[in-house]
Tab-separated table of C-alpha atoms in Angstrom:
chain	number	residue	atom	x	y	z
A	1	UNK	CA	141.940	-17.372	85.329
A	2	UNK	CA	140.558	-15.944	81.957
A	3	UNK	CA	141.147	-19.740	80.237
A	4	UNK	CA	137.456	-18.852	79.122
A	5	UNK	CA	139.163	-16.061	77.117
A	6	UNK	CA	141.729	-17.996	74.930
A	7	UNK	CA	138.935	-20.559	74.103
A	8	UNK	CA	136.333	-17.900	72.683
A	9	UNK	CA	139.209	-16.281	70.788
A	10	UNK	CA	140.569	-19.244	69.244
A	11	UNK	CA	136.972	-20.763	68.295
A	12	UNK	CA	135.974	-17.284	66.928
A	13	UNK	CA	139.208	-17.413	64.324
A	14	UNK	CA	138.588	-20.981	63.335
A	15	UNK	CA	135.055	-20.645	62.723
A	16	UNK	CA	135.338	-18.989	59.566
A	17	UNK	CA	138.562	-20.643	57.932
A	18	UNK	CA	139.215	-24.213	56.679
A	19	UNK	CA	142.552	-23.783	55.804
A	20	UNK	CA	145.373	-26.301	57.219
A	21	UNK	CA	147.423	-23.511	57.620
A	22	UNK	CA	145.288	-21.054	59.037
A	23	UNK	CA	144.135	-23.533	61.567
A	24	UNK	CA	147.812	-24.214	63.163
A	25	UNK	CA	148.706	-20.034	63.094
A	26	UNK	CA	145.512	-20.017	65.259
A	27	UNK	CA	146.396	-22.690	67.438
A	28	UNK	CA	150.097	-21.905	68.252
A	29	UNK	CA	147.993	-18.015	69.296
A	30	UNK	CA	146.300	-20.433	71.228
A	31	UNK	CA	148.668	-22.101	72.778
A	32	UNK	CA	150.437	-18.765	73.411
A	33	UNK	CA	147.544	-17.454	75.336
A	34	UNK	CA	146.665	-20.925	77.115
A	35	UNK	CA	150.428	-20.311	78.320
A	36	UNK	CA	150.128	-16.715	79.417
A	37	UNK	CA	147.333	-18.001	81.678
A	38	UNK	CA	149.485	-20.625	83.278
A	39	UNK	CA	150.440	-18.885	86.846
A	40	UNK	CA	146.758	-18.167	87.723
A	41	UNK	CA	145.094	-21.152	85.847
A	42	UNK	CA	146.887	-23.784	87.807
A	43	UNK	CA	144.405	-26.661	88.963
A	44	UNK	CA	141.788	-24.935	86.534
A	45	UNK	CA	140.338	-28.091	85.224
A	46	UNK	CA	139.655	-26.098	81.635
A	47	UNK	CA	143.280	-24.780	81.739
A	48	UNK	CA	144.450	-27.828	81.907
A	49	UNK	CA	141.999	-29.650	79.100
A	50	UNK	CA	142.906	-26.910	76.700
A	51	UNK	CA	146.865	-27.658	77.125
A	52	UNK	CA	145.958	-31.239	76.140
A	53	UNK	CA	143.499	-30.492	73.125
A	54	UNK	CA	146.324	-28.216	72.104
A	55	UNK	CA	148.562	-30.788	71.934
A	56	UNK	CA	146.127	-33.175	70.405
A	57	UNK	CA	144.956	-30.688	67.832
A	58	UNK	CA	148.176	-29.984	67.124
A	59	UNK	CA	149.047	-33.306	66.427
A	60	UNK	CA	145.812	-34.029	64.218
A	61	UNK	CA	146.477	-31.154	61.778
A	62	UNK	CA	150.596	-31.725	61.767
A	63	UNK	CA	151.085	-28.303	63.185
A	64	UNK	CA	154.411	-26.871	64.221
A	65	UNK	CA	154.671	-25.551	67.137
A	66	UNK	CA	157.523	-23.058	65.809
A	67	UNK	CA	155.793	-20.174	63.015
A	68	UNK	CA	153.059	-17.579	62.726
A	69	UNK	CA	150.873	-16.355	65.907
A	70	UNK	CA	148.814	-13.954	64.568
A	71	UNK	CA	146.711	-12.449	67.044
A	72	UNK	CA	143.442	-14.453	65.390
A	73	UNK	CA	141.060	-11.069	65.175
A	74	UNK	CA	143.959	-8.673	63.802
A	75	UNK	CA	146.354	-10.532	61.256
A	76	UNK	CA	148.904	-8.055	60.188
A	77	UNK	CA	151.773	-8.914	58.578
A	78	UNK	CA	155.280	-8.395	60.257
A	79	UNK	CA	157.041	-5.190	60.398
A	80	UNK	CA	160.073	-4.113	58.636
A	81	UNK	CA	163.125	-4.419	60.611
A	82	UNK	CA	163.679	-1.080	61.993
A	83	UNK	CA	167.237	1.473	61.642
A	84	UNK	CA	169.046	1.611	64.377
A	85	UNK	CA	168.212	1.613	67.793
A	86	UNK	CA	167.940	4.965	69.232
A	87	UNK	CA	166.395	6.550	72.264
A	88	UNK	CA	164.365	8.295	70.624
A	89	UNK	CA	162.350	5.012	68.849
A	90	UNK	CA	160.512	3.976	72.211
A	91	UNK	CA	156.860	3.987	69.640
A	92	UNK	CA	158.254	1.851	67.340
A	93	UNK	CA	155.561	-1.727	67.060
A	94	UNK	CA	156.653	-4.202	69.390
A	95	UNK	CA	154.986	-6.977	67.056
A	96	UNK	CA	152.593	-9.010	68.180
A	97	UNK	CA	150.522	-7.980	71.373
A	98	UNK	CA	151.729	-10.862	73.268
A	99	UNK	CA	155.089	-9.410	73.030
A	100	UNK	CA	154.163	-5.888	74.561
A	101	UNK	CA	153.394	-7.229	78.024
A	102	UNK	CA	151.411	-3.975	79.188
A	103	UNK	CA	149.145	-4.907	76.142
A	104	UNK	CA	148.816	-8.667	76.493
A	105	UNK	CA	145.039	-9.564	76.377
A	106	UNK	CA	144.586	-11.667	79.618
A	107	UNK	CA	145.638	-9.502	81.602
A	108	UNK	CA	142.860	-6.857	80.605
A	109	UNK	CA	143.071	-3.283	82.004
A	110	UNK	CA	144.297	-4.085	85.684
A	111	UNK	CA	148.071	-2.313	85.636
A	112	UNK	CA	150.566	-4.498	86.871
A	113	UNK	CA	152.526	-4.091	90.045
A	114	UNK	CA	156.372	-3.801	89.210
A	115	UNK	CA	159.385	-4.223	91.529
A	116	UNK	CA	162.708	-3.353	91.270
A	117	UNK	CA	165.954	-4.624	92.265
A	118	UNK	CA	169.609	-2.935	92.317
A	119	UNK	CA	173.300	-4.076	92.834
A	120	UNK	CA	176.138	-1.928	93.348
A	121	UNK	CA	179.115	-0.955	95.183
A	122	UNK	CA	181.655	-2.624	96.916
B	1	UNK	CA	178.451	-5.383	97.260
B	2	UNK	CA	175.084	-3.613	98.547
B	3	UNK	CA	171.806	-4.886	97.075
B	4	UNK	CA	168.367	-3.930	96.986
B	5	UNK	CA	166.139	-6.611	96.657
B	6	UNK	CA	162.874	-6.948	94.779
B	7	UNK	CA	160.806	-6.632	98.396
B	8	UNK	CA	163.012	-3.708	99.215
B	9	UNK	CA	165.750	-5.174	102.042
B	10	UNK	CA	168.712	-2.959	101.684
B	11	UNK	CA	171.806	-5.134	102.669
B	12	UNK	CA	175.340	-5.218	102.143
B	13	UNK	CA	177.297	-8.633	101.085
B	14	UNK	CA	180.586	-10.472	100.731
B	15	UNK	CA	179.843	-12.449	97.663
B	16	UNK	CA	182.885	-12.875	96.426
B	17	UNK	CA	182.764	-14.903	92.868
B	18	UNK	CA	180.048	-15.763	91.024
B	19	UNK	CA	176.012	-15.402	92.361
B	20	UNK	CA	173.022	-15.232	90.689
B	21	UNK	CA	170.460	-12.254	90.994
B	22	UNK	CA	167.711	-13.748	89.511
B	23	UNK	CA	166.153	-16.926	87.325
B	24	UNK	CA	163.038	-17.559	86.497
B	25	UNK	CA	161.188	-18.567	83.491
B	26	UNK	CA	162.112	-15.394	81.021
B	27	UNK	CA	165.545	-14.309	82.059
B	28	UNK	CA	168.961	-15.127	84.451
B	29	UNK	CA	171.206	-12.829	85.482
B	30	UNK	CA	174.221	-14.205	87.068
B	31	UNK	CA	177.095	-11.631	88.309
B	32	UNK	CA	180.546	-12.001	89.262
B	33	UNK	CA	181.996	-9.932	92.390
B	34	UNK	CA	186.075	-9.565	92.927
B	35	UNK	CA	188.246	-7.928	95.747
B	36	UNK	CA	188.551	-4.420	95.844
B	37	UNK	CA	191.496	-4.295	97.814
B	38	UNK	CA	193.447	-7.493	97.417
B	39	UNK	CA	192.802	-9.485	101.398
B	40	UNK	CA	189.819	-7.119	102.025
B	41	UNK	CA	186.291	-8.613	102.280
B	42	UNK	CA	185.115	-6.210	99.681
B	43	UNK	CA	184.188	-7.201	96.704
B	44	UNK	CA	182.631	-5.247	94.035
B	45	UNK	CA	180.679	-6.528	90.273
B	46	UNK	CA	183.410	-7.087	87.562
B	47	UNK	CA	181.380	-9.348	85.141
B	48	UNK	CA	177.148	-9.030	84.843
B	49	UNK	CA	175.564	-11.952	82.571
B	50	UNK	CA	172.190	-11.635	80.896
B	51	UNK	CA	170.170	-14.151	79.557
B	52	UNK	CA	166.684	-13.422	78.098
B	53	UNK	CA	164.754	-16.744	77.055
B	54	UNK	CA	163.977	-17.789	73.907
B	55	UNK	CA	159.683	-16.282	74.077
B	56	UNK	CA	156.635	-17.411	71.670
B	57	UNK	CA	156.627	-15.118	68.470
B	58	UNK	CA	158.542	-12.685	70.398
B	59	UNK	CA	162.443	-13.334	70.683
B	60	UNK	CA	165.323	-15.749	70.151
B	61	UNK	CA	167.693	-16.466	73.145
B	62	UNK	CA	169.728	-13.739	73.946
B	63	UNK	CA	172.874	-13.183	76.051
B	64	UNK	CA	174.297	-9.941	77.199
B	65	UNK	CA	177.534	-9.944	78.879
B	66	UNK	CA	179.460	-6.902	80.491
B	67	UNK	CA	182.868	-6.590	82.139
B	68	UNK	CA	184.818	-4.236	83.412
B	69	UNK	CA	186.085	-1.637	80.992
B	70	UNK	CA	183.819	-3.149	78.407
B	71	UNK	CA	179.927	-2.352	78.709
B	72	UNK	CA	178.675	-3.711	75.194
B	73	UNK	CA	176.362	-1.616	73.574
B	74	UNK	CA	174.777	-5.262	71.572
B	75	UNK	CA	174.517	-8.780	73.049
B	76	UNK	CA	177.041	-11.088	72.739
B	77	UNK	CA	175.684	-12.428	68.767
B	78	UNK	CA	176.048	-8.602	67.990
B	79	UNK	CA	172.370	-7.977	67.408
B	80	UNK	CA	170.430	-5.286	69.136
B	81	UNK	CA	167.313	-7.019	68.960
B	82	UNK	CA	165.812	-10.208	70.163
B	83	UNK	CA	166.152	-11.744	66.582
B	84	UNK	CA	164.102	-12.579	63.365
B	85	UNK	CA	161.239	-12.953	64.857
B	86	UNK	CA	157.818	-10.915	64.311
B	87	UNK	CA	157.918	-9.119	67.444
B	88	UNK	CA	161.770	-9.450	68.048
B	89	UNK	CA	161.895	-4.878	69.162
B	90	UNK	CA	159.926	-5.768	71.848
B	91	UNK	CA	163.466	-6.961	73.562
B	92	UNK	CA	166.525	-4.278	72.405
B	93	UNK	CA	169.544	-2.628	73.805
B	94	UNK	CA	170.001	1.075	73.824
B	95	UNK	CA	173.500	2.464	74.839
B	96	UNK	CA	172.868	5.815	76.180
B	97	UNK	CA	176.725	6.589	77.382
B	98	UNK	CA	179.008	4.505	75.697
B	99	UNK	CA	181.266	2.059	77.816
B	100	UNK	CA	179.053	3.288	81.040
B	101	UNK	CA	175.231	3.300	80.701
B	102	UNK	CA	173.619	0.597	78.667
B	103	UNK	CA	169.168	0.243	79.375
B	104	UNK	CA	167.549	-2.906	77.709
B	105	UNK	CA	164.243	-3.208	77.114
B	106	UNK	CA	162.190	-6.536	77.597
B	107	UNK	CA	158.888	-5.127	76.660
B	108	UNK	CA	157.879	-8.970	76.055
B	109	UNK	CA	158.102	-9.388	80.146
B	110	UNK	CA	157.694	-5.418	81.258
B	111	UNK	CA	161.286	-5.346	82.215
B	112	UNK	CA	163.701	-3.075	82.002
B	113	UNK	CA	167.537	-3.734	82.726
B	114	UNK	CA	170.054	-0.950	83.419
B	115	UNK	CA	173.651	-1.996	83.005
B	116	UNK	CA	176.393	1.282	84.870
B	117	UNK	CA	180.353	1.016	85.086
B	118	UNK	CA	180.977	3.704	87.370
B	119	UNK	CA	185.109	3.799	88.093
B	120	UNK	CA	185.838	0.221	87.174
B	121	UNK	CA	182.938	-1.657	89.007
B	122	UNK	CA	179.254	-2.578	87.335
B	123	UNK	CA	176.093	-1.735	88.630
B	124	UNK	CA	173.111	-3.106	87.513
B	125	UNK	CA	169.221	-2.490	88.228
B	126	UNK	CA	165.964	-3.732	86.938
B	127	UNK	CA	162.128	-3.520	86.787
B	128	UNK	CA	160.311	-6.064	86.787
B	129	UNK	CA	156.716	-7.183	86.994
B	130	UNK	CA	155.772	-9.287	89.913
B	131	UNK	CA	153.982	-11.934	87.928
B	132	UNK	CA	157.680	-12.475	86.034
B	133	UNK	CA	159.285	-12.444	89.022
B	134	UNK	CA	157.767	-14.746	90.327
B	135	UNK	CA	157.274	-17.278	87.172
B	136	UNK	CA	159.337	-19.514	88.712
B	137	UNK	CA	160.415	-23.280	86.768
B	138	UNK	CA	158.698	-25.964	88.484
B	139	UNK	CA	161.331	-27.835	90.748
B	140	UNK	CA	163.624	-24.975	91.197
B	141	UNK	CA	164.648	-24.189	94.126
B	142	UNK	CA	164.866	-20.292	94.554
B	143	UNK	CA	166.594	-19.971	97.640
B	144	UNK	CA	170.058	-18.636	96.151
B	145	UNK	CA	168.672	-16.011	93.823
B	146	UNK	CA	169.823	-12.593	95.611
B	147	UNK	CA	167.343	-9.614	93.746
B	148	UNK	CA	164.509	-12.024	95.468
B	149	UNK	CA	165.571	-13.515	98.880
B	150	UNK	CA	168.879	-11.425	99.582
B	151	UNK	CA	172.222	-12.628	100.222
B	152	UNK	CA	172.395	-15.925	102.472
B	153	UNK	CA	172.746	-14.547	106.466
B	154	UNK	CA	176.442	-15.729	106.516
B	155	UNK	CA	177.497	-13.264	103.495
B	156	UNK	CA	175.873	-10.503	105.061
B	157	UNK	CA	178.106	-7.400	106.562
B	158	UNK	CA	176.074	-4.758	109.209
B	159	UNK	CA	176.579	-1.395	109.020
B	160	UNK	CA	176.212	-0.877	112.592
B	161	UNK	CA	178.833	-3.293	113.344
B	162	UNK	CA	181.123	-1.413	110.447
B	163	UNK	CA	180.160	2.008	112.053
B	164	UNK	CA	181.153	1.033	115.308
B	165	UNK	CA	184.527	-0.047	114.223
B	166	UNK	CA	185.251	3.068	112.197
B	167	UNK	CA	184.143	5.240	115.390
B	168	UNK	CA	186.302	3.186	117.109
B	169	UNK	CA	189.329	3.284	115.010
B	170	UNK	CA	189.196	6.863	115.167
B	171	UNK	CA	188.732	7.173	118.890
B	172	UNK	CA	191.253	9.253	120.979
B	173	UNK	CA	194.612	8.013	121.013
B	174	UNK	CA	194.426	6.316	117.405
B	175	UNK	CA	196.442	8.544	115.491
B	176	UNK	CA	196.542	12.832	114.527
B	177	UNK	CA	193.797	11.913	111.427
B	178	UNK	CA	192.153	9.005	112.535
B	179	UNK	CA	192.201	8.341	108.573
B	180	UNK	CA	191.613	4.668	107.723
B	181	UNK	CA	193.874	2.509	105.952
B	182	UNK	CA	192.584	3.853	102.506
B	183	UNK	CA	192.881	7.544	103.562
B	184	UNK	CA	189.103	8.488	104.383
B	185	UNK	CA	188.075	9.109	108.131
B	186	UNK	CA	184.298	8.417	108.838
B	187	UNK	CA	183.576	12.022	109.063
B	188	UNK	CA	185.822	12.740	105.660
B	189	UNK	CA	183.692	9.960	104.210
B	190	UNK	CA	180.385	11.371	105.587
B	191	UNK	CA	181.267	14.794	103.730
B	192	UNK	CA	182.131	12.918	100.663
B	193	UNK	CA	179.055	11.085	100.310
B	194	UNK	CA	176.383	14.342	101.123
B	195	UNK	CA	178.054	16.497	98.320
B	196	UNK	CA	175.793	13.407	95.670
B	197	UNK	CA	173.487	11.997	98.336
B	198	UNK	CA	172.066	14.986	100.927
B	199	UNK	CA	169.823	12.461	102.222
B	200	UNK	CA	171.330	10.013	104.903
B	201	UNK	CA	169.359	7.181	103.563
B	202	UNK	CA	171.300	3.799	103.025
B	203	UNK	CA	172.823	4.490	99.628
B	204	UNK	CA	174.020	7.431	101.744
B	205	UNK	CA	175.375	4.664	104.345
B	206	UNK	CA	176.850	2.525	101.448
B	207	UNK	CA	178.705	5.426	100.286
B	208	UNK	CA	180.232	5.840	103.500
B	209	UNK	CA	180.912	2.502	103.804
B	210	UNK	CA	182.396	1.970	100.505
B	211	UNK	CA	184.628	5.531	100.879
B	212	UNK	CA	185.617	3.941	104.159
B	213	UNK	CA	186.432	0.246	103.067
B	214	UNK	CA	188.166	0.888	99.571
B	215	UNK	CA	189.536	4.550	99.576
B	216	UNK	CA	188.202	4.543	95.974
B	217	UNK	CA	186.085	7.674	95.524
B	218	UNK	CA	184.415	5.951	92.276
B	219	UNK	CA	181.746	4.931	94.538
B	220	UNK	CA	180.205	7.733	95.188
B	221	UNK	CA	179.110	7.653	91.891
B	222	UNK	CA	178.026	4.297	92.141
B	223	UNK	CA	175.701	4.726	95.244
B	224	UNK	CA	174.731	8.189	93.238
B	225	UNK	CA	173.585	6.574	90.301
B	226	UNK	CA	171.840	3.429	91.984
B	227	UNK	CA	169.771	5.955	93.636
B	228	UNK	CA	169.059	7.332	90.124
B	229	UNK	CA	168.276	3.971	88.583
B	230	UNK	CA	165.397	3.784	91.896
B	231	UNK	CA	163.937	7.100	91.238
B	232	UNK	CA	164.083	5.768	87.197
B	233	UNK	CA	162.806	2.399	87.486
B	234	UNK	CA	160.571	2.038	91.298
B	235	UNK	CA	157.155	1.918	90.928
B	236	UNK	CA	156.366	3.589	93.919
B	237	UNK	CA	158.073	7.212	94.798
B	238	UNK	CA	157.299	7.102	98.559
B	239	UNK	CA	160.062	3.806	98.524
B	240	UNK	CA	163.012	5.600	96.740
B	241	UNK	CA	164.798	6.428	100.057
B	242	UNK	CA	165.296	3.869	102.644
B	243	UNK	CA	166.239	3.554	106.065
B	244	UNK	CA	168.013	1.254	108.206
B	245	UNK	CA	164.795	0.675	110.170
B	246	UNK	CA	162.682	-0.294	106.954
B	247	UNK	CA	165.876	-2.203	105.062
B	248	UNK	CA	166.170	-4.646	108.299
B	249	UNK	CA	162.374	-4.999	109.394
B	250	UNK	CA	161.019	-8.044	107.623
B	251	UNK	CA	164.116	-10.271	107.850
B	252	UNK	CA	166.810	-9.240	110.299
B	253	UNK	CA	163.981	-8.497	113.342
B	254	UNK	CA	163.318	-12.352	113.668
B	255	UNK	CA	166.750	-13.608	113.141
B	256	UNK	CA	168.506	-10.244	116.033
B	257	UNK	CA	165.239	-11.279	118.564
């Protein structure tokens, strides 16, 4: 459970802001990462506090939980849209690096184990 | 059909109408099987629906749907994409032969979907991460899905019980070919099959089978290219081929005695 983690990150990009604004695009990132850590932070009693001072915060400082997630240490804005897909654009920026799941913070370097299914035939 | 599930169990199903694959918290995939022959048990995948879940800053809903003789190359709102979102290429569609071999990408989830028609069935394969799937919704029971506990014990066919009908049919005094009803005789079948699959693994047997219980020689391809989606798509190399000792280990020892 790296709950820990999503706390340190999400104090370290409040600290130096006081904007409304820049508060709630660092609390849905957050939220995003509280939620990645959901399958093995079950019962974690600091997992489960920071899903409720989400919601609290979130109510506080009128966030929406719909907008912005910048990652809270790399705030780039979003990419053009891209020409058409090709097989040949594989490099292109996913976004976001909770949307490249081989890149998502908690799960850190370990490689995760894949499994495959097929259905065919008559 | 024949399916290969997510812990490897190789079996071969009735399934006729609609079944779901999988479901879980990112995506559902729900398929829809039909007759081969009209009165035959066979069935085979005319319609394969797709939906990946509406994710964070990643992606909008999406739904791709597939039937036979059309194999979209967009989902169904005609986007490529997941959306308008910031990171909405991490989920895209990429035809590579159009009307037959469509990949999507769910780099959000590590998952990667390959859509076939091969003769005028669908085949369909994916990769997926454990940790998706398994990130099941609280309360749901799982029990039906088919990539992740196989198809329920009474939909099941046995190639050893198909095998020894064939030999049987074709025993001495059956007839000058011993041909089936659909014109293939196990060992016609069994010379069929080895020109795409040298290896008598179990897409080897379901090519047999298929050649034996249709007559349609489309699914040679079919067991040909789900061997090809494995060797694309399986993490582990040493698991492409399997046998009818590994495919019935974990779940038909118990149930046989």
């Amino acid at each position: 459970c790296k709950i820990l983690r999503c706390n340190s990150e999400f104090w370290a990009s409040t600290s130096s802001s006081g904007q409304e604004e820049e508060f709630c695009t660092a609390l849905r990132a957050y939220n995003g990462c509280v939620r990645r850590t959901a399958r093995t932070c079950r019962g974690d009693l600091a997992y489960h506090s920071a899903q409720h001072g989400i919601e609290d915060l979130m109510s506080q400082h009128n966030c929406s939980k719909e907008g912005p997630t910048s990652p809270p240490r790399a705030r780039t804005p979003p990419p053009p849209l891209p020409p058409p897909l090709q097989p040949d654009t594989q490099e292109r920026s996913d976004g976001p690096e909770a949307c490249h799941y081989e890149r998502s913070p908690p799960r850190g370097a370990a490689q995760p184990n894949y499994t495959h299914c097929g259905f065919f035939g008559d | 059909p024949h399916l290969r599930t997510f812990g490897d169990d190789f079996q071969t199903c009735k399934v006729e109408g609609a079944w779901p694959l999988i479901h879980n918290r990112y995506l559902s995939v729900q398929v829809t099987n039909t007759p081969v022959v009209p009165g035959s048990l066979a069935t085979a995948p005319s319609k394969l629906t797709i939906i990946f879940k509406n994710f964070q800053e990643c992606v909008d809903q999406k739904m791709y749907h597939a039937e036979t003789d059309e194999l979209p190359s967009a989902f169904a709102d005609g986007s490529k994409n997941g959306g308008e979102r910031h990171g909405a290429n991490a989920l895209r569609v990429v035809e590579q032969v159009p009307g037959q071999h469509v990949v999507i990408q769910a780099r959000y989830i590590g998952t990667t979907v390959v859509v076939r028609q091969v003769g005028r069935y669908l085949t369909f394969a994916v990769r997926m991460p454990e940790e998706v799937v398994n990130s099941v919704e609280e309360g749901d029971d799982q029990d039906l899905y088919l990539c992740l506990h196989g198809c329920p014990a009474n939909q099941r066919i046995h190639f050893r019980d198909f095998r020894a009908r064939a030999a049987e049919a074709q025993g001495p005094g059956r007839g000058r070919s011993g041909a089936g009803a659909h014109g293939f005789t196990y060992q016609s079948a069994r010379a069929k099959c080895k020109e795409r699959l040298p290896v008598e693994d179990l897409y080897f047997q379901s090519c047999v089978f298929d050649l034996l219980s249709s007559g349609d020689i489309n699914f040679t391809m079919a067991a040909y290219y789900a061997f090809e989606d494995v060797k694309m798509l399986h993490s582990n190399s040493k698991m492409y081929h399997l046998f009818e000792k590994d495919a019935f280990k974990s779940r038909a020892a118990p149930r046989d005695g």
